[in-house]
Amino acid sequence: MHKTNNPAPAASNADLVHDLNGRFGRPGVAHFDIGPGGLTCLHLTPPTASLRMLLHGAHVLQYQPAGHQPVLFVSHSSPYEPGKPVRGGVPICLPWFGGEHTDPQAPMHGLVRTRAWEVAAVEPLDAHTVAATFVLTADEQGRRFYPHDYEARFTVRVGPMLHMALRMRNTGRTPLRFSEALHTYLRVGDIHRATLRGLEGTEYLDKTLDFARCTQDQQPVTFTGETDRVYLHTRATCVVDDPALGRRIVIDKTGSDATVVWNPWQQRAAAMADLDDEDHEDGWRTMLCVETANAAEHAITLPPGAEHEMTATLRVEPLG
Ligand code: TA6
């Protein structure tokens, strides 16, 4: 085939949106537009819920089941630009969680949350649910920190519940070691009154105590200060009771042995330029991260050709 020295001009965002709507748009159920910061945004709107997500990081921005308030927290001062992670929604942490990399220059939470993913499929599953799948493979830029071949696939299934599935496949010839998280920012009415059930008696690493090993007592987790914990050996369903909004959020998971719980609280949040709420007030008061993960000692090693899937399913129930 004749190779040209003049690569095709990069498609404009408008061209990309037009192409994506032509290939994957479904009237009334799925459409793409130019979202915040000029980033390409997918809207999934089955009759039972709505979801917005960016190709940037395959980042779920918001999920709102019919009859309920938005489920996710998204900071009103989040950046929306290539190379920067969005603050809020569901950042995908892969191929490492947090600072789990030997190179201090390596970006926090891996590579994929600041990369543009490709749309692989958008399909109604039934009258109530629509699914979308995004794909990302290794690129030269990332090889500096992670010299491996892999394919990551992220599928969202939007309906009365939000089902998210992150699948990692080793497409290389050597074992692939990775850690991961769906870094879900839940929206709560008041963190002071929220509680988290499901982790009673569970061992955790407390980042605020230099990752000291601790054990959760037989009570729900309550929040009175900076909380940053990697709960270990747990496949438990977590339940966030939110009396301020009169609801509970249930998070079921599969393929995950760790659950990360985080709220920066006032002092650490004050040092974060991108964390505030719709009133440009203290975003930390109305957010709680409950992250479905495989981190710390639960990092995964895949032989060539093997794959692993981790899922999280969120649903909202009235508190009563
Ligand atoms: O998941 C909790 C955590 O690792 C915290 O330690 C804090 O760093 C948070 O993630 C946010 O990280 P980010 O890089 O998104 O600012």
Short mmCIF file of C-alpha atoms and ligand atoms in Angstrom, two decimals:
data_model
loop_
_atom_site.label_atom_id
_atom_site.label_comp_id
_atom_site.label_asym_id
_atom_site.label_seq_id
_atom_site.Cartn_x
_atom_site.Cartn_y
_atom_site.Cartn_z
CA MET A 1 0.00 0.00 0.00
CA HIS A 2 1.34 3.49 -0.87
CA LYS A 3 2.39 5.29 2.31
CA THR A 4 1.93 9.01 2.46
CA ASN A 5 4.32 11.30 4.29
CA ASN A 6 1.43 13.55 5.14
CA PRO A 7 -0.67 11.82 7.79
CA ALA A 8 -4.38 12.51 7.48
CA PRO A 9 -5.32 15.73 9.37
CA ALA A 10 -6.55 14.91 12.86
CA ALA A 11 -10.33 14.75 12.80
CA SER A 12 -11.87 17.69 14.64
CA ASN A 13 -13.96 16.92 17.68
CA ALA A 14 -17.06 17.77 15.68
CA ASP A 15 -15.99 15.28 12.99
CA LEU A 16 -15.35 12.65 15.65
CA VAL A 17 -18.74 13.24 17.28
CA HIS A 18 -20.45 13.07 13.88
CA ASP A 19 -18.65 9.81 13.06
CA LEU A 20 -19.44 8.26 16.46
CA ASN A 21 -23.12 9.17 16.21
CA GLY A 22 -23.20 7.65 12.73
CA ARG A 23 -21.62 4.41 13.96
CA PHE A 24 -23.01 4.04 17.48
CA GLY A 25 -25.81 6.57 17.97
CA ARG A 26 -29.24 5.18 18.89
CA PRO A 27 -32.04 7.77 18.77
CA GLY A 28 -33.37 8.51 22.24
CA VAL A 29 -30.97 6.02 23.87
CA ALA A 30 -27.40 6.93 22.99
CA HIS A 31 -25.76 10.00 21.50
CA PHE A 32 -22.36 11.70 21.54
CA ASP A 33 -21.69 15.40 21.84
CA ILE A 34 -18.90 17.74 22.76
CA GLY A 35 -18.81 17.84 26.54
CA PRO A 36 -16.92 19.80 29.18
CA GLY A 37 -13.53 21.11 28.11
CA GLY A 38 -14.38 20.13 24.54
CA LEU A 39 -14.01 16.45 25.42
CA THR A 40 -16.20 13.94 23.57
CA CYS A 41 -19.08 12.83 25.78
CA LEU A 42 -21.48 9.86 25.50
CA HIS A 43 -25.02 10.19 26.86
CA LEU A 44 -26.89 6.95 27.59
CA THR A 45 -30.56 7.61 28.27
CA PRO A 46 -32.69 4.44 28.59
CA PRO A 47 -36.13 5.10 30.13
CA THR A 48 -34.87 4.02 33.57
CA ALA A 49 -31.80 6.18 34.05
CA SER A 50 -29.27 8.51 32.48
CA LEU A 51 -25.49 8.37 32.35
CA ARG A 52 -22.81 10.68 30.98
CA MET A 53 -19.27 9.53 30.29
CA LEU A 54 -16.20 10.80 28.48
CA LEU A 55 -13.98 8.95 25.98
CA HIS A 56 -11.22 10.62 28.05
CA GLY A 57 -10.38 7.93 30.57
CA ALA A 58 -13.64 6.11 29.68
CA HIS A 59 -14.69 8.24 32.61
CA VAL A 60 -18.23 7.94 33.96
CA LEU A 61 -19.21 11.46 35.01
CA GLN A 62 -22.70 10.95 36.32
CA TYR A 63 -25.34 8.28 36.80
CA GLN A 64 -28.93 9.13 37.76
CA PRO A 65 -31.64 6.46 38.00
CA ALA A 66 -35.18 7.70 37.26
CA GLY A 67 -36.80 9.14 40.38
CA HIS A 68 -33.53 9.56 42.24
CA GLN A 69 -30.93 12.28 42.67
CA PRO A 70 -27.54 11.89 40.96
CA VAL A 71 -25.55 9.03 42.48
CA LEU A 72 -22.02 10.28 41.83
CA PHE A 73 -20.07 13.29 43.09
CA VAL A 74 -18.34 15.40 40.45
CA SER A 75 -16.31 18.42 41.51
CA HIS A 76 -17.41 21.69 39.94
CA SER A 77 -13.79 22.76 39.64
CA SER A 78 -12.54 19.56 38.02
CA PRO A 79 -10.21 20.00 35.05
CA TYR A 80 -11.44 18.61 31.73
CA GLU A 81 -8.38 18.41 29.52
CA PRO A 82 -6.13 15.80 27.94
CA GLY A 83 -3.50 14.56 30.33
CA LYS A 84 -5.41 15.50 33.47
CA PRO A 85 -7.73 13.23 35.51
CA VAL A 86 -11.30 14.33 36.18
CA ARG A 87 -12.11 14.87 39.87
CA GLY A 88 -15.17 12.82 40.64
CA GLY A 89 -17.38 10.29 38.85
CA VAL A 90 -15.57 6.97 38.37
CA PRO A 91 -11.86 7.31 37.50
CA ILE A 92 -10.38 4.03 36.25
CA CYS A 93 -7.11 3.28 38.05
CA LEU A 94 -4.97 0.89 35.91
CA PRO A 95 -2.43 -0.67 35.46
CA TRP A 96 -1.59 0.35 39.00
CA PHE A 97 -3.52 1.77 41.95
CA GLY A 98 -2.35 4.86 43.82
CA GLY A 99 1.44 5.08 44.02
CA GLU A 100 1.97 1.35 43.49
CA HIS A 101 4.84 1.88 41.06
CA THR A 102 8.60 1.77 41.68
CA ASP A 103 9.23 5.02 39.75
CA PRO A 104 8.36 8.12 41.82
CA GLN A 105 7.75 9.92 38.50
CA ALA A 106 4.97 7.50 37.61
CA PRO A 107 1.52 9.15 37.61
CA MET A 108 -0.80 8.38 40.51
CA HIS A 109 -3.37 5.69 39.73
CA GLY A 110 -1.81 4.46 36.52
CA LEU A 111 -2.06 5.53 32.90
CA VAL A 112 -5.54 4.91 31.56
CA ARG A 113 -7.63 7.63 33.27
CA THR A 114 -5.96 10.33 31.16
CA ARG A 115 -6.00 8.51 27.84
CA ALA A 116 -8.68 8.71 25.14
CA TRP A 117 -10.35 5.29 24.92
CA GLU A 118 -12.01 3.96 21.76
CA VAL A 119 -15.71 3.14 21.53
CA ALA A 120 -16.15 -0.56 20.75
CA ALA A 121 -19.92 -0.97 21.03
CA VAL A 122 -23.15 0.73 22.11
CA GLU A 123 -26.17 -1.55 22.32
CA PRO A 124 -29.60 -1.60 23.94
CA LEU A 125 -29.88 -4.82 25.96
CA ASP A 126 -33.62 -4.58 26.57
CA ALA A 127 -36.31 -1.90 26.93
CA HIS A 128 -34.77 -0.76 30.22
CA THR A 129 -31.01 -1.06 29.74
CA VAL A 130 -28.29 0.07 27.36
CA ALA A 131 -24.63 -0.94 27.35
CA ALA A 132 -21.48 0.69 26.02
CA THR A 133 -17.98 -0.75 25.76
CA PHE A 134 -14.68 1.14 25.49
CA VAL A 135 -11.27 -0.31 24.66
CA LEU A 136 -7.69 0.81 25.27
CA THR A 137 -4.38 -0.83 24.41
CA ALA A 138 -0.79 -0.03 25.39
CA ASP A 139 0.90 2.87 23.63
CA GLU A 140 4.52 4.00 23.28
CA GLN A 141 4.09 6.88 25.77
CA GLY A 142 2.97 4.49 28.47
CA ARG A 143 5.76 1.99 27.90
CA ARG A 144 8.17 4.20 29.85
CA PHE A 145 6.29 3.27 32.99
CA TYR A 146 4.67 0.00 31.94
CA PRO A 147 6.54 -1.87 29.20
CA HIS A 148 3.83 -4.44 28.56
CA ASP A 149 1.17 -5.23 25.96
CA TYR A 150 -2.40 -5.35 27.24
CA GLU A 151 -5.97 -4.68 26.23
CA ALA A 152 -8.31 -3.01 28.70
CA ARG A 153 -12.07 -3.15 28.08
CA PHE A 154 -14.57 -1.16 30.15
CA THR A 155 -18.29 -1.84 29.83
CA VAL A 156 -21.10 0.13 31.47
CA ARG A 157 -24.62 -1.25 31.64
CA VAL A 158 -27.09 1.51 32.42
CA GLY A 159 -30.56 0.83 33.76
CA PRO A 160 -32.20 0.77 37.20
CA MET A 161 -28.68 -0.16 38.36
CA LEU A 162 -25.25 0.88 37.07
CA HIS A 163 -23.10 -2.14 36.24
CA MET A 164 -19.44 -1.48 35.42
CA ALA A 165 -17.02 -4.18 34.22
CA LEU A 166 -13.27 -3.67 33.79
CA ARG A 167 -11.52 -6.46 31.90
CA MET A 168 -7.75 -6.64 31.53
CA ARG A 169 -6.18 -9.02 28.99
CA ASN A 170 -2.50 -9.89 28.67
CA THR A 171 -1.76 -9.58 24.93
CA GLY A 172 1.99 -9.89 25.45
CA ARG A 173 4.37 -12.83 25.78
CA THR A 174 5.39 -12.28 29.42
CA PRO A 175 3.39 -12.32 32.67
CA LEU A 176 1.42 -9.10 33.27
CA ARG A 177 1.24 -7.76 36.85
CA PHE A 178 -1.23 -4.97 37.59
CA SER A 179 -3.38 -3.41 40.30
CA GLU A 180 -6.64 -1.59 39.64
CA ALA A 181 -9.64 0.27 41.01
CA LEU A 182 -12.95 1.71 39.95
CA HIS A 183 -12.41 4.85 42.03
CA THR A 184 -16.09 5.63 42.54
CA TYR A 185 -16.98 9.03 44.05
CA LEU A 186 -20.41 8.68 45.65
CA ARG A 187 -22.51 11.79 46.29
CA VAL A 188 -23.74 11.95 49.90
CA GLY A 189 -25.83 14.64 51.57
CA ASP A 190 -23.48 15.03 54.56
CA ILE A 191 -20.37 12.92 55.17
CA HIS A 192 -20.71 13.56 58.94
CA ARG A 193 -23.96 11.58 58.97
CA ALA A 194 -23.11 8.90 56.40
CA THR A 195 -22.14 5.37 57.44
CA LEU A 196 -20.65 2.44 55.51
CA ARG A 197 -21.68 -1.16 56.26
CA GLY A 198 -20.14 -4.37 54.99
CA LEU A 199 -16.56 -4.02 56.19
CA GLU A 200 -17.07 -4.91 59.86
CA GLY A 201 -14.14 -6.94 61.24
CA THR A 202 -12.13 -6.45 58.02
CA GLU A 203 -8.38 -5.83 57.98
CA TYR A 204 -7.23 -2.64 56.28
CA LEU A 205 -4.14 -0.59 55.49
CA ASP A 206 -4.53 2.92 56.86
CA LYS A 207 -2.79 5.42 54.57
CA THR A 208 -3.16 8.13 57.23
CA LEU A 209 -1.03 5.94 59.53
CA ASP A 210 1.66 5.20 56.95
CA PHE A 211 -0.25 2.12 55.77
CA ALA A 212 -0.37 0.53 59.23
CA ARG A 213 -2.38 -2.71 59.35
CA CYS A 214 -5.59 -2.22 61.33
CA THR A 215 -8.89 -4.04 61.75
CA GLN A 216 -12.34 -2.52 61.42
CA ASP A 217 -14.39 -3.03 64.60
CA GLN A 218 -17.80 -4.68 64.45
CA GLN A 219 -19.45 -1.35 63.72
CA PRO A 220 -20.17 0.39 60.40
CA VAL A 221 -17.46 2.80 59.21
CA THR A 222 -18.25 6.35 60.30
CA PHE A 223 -16.51 9.53 59.18
CA THR A 224 -15.03 12.07 61.59
CA GLY A 225 -11.77 12.95 59.85
CA GLU A 226 -9.49 12.12 56.92
CA THR A 227 -10.22 8.52 55.96
CA ASP A 228 -7.99 6.66 53.50
CA ARG A 229 -8.09 2.87 53.86
CA VAL A 230 -7.46 -0.15 51.67
CA TYR A 231 -9.68 -2.91 53.10
CA LEU A 232 -8.21 -6.33 52.34
CA HIS A 233 -9.54 -9.85 51.66
CA THR A 234 -13.07 -8.57 51.19
CA ARG A 235 -15.60 -9.45 48.52
CA ALA A 236 -18.39 -7.96 50.57
CA THR A 237 -21.25 -5.85 49.34
CA CYS A 238 -20.92 -2.34 50.77
CA VAL A 239 -23.89 -0.19 51.77
CA VAL A 240 -23.63 3.58 52.26
CA ASP A 241 -26.50 4.87 54.41
CA ASP A 242 -27.08 8.54 53.71
CA PRO A 243 -29.75 9.97 56.06
CA ALA A 244 -29.19 13.52 54.73
CA LEU A 245 -30.45 12.45 51.28
CA GLY A 246 -32.77 9.79 52.70
CA ARG A 247 -31.20 6.99 50.65
CA ARG A 248 -28.75 4.17 50.69
CA ILE A 249 -26.34 3.22 47.90
CA VAL A 250 -25.53 -0.48 47.56
CA ILE A 251 -22.29 -1.52 45.86
CA ASP A 252 -22.01 -5.18 44.85
CA LYS A 253 -18.77 -6.41 43.30
CA THR A 254 -17.13 -9.41 41.64
CA GLY A 255 -13.51 -10.16 40.84
CA SER A 256 -12.29 -7.77 43.53
CA ASP A 257 -10.59 -8.60 46.84
CA ALA A 258 -10.06 -5.05 48.11
CA THR A 259 -12.31 -2.07 48.81
CA VAL A 260 -10.80 1.41 49.20
CA VAL A 261 -12.60 4.00 51.32
CA TRP A 262 -11.56 7.66 51.06
CA ASN A 263 -12.58 11.07 52.17
CA PRO A 264 -9.85 13.75 52.33
CA TRP A 265 -11.65 15.78 54.99
CA GLN A 266 -11.23 19.50 55.46
CA GLN A 267 -7.48 20.01 55.80
CA ARG A 268 -6.36 17.81 52.91
CA ALA A 269 -9.26 19.04 50.76
CA ALA A 270 -8.13 22.63 51.37
CA ALA A 271 -4.90 21.76 49.53
CA MET A 272 -6.81 20.34 46.55
CA ALA A 273 -7.60 23.00 43.94
CA ASP A 274 -10.13 20.83 42.12
CA LEU A 275 -12.47 19.61 44.85
CA ASP A 276 -15.63 21.59 45.44
CA ASP A 277 -19.36 21.16 45.10
CA GLU A 278 -22.00 22.93 43.04
CA ASP A 279 -21.99 25.82 45.51
CA HIS A 280 -18.23 26.02 45.19
CA GLU A 281 -18.20 24.98 48.79
CA ASP A 282 -16.26 22.20 50.47
CA GLY A 283 -16.74 19.26 48.17
CA TRP A 284 -15.38 16.90 50.82
CA ARG A 285 -18.60 17.31 52.81
CA THR A 286 -20.72 15.68 50.08
CA MET A 287 -18.45 12.98 48.69
CA LEU A 288 -17.37 9.51 49.74
CA CYS A 289 -15.15 7.24 47.63
CA VAL A 290 -15.99 3.53 47.89
CA GLU A 291 -13.64 1.94 45.40
CA THR A 292 -13.86 -1.56 43.98
CA ALA A 293 -10.24 -2.64 43.70
CA ASN A 294 -7.45 -5.16 43.51
CA ALA A 295 -4.62 -3.28 45.21
CA ALA A 296 -1.77 -3.79 47.69
CA GLU A 297 -1.34 -7.55 48.25
CA HIS A 298 -4.23 -8.18 45.86
CA ALA A 299 -2.30 -7.11 42.76
CA ILE A 300 -2.93 -9.59 39.92
CA THR A 301 -0.50 -11.42 37.66
CA LEU A 302 -1.84 -12.70 34.33
CA PRO A 303 -0.01 -15.25 32.16
CA PRO A 304 0.18 -14.45 28.43
CA GLY A 305 -3.26 -14.56 26.80
CA ALA A 306 -5.15 -14.65 30.10
CA GLU A 307 -7.69 -12.04 31.21
CA HIS A 308 -9.34 -10.89 34.43
CA GLU A 309 -12.61 -9.06 34.99
CA MET A 310 -13.63 -6.91 37.96
CA THR A 311 -17.18 -5.56 38.25
CA ALA A 312 -19.07 -3.12 40.44
CA THR A 313 -22.84 -2.71 40.47
CA LEU A 314 -24.45 0.34 42.10
CA ARG A 315 -28.10 0.70 43.05
CA VAL A 316 -30.03 3.25 45.07
CA GLU A 317 -32.72 2.43 47.64
CA PRO A 318 -34.83 4.72 49.82
CA LEU A 319 -33.66 4.77 53.42
CA GLY A 320 -36.50 3.63 55.52
O1 TA6 B 1 -8.17 6.08 46.57
C1 TA6 B 1 -7.72 6.95 47.59
C2 TA6 B 1 -6.50 7.71 47.08
O2 TA6 B 1 -5.43 6.84 46.80
C3 TA6 B 1 -6.12 8.78 48.11
O3 TA6 B 1 -4.92 8.46 48.78
C4 TA6 B 1 -6.01 10.05 47.26
O4 TA6 B 1 -4.69 10.15 46.70
C5 TA6 B 1 -7.08 9.75 46.20
O5 TA6 B 1 -6.84 8.39 45.86
C6 TA6 B 1 -7.13 10.70 45.04
O6 TA6 B 1 -6.03 10.51 44.20
P1 TA6 B 1 -5.92 11.51 42.91
O7 TA6 B 1 -4.64 11.11 42.24
O8 TA6 B 1 -7.12 11.27 42.06
O9 TA6 B 1 -5.92 12.89 43.48
#
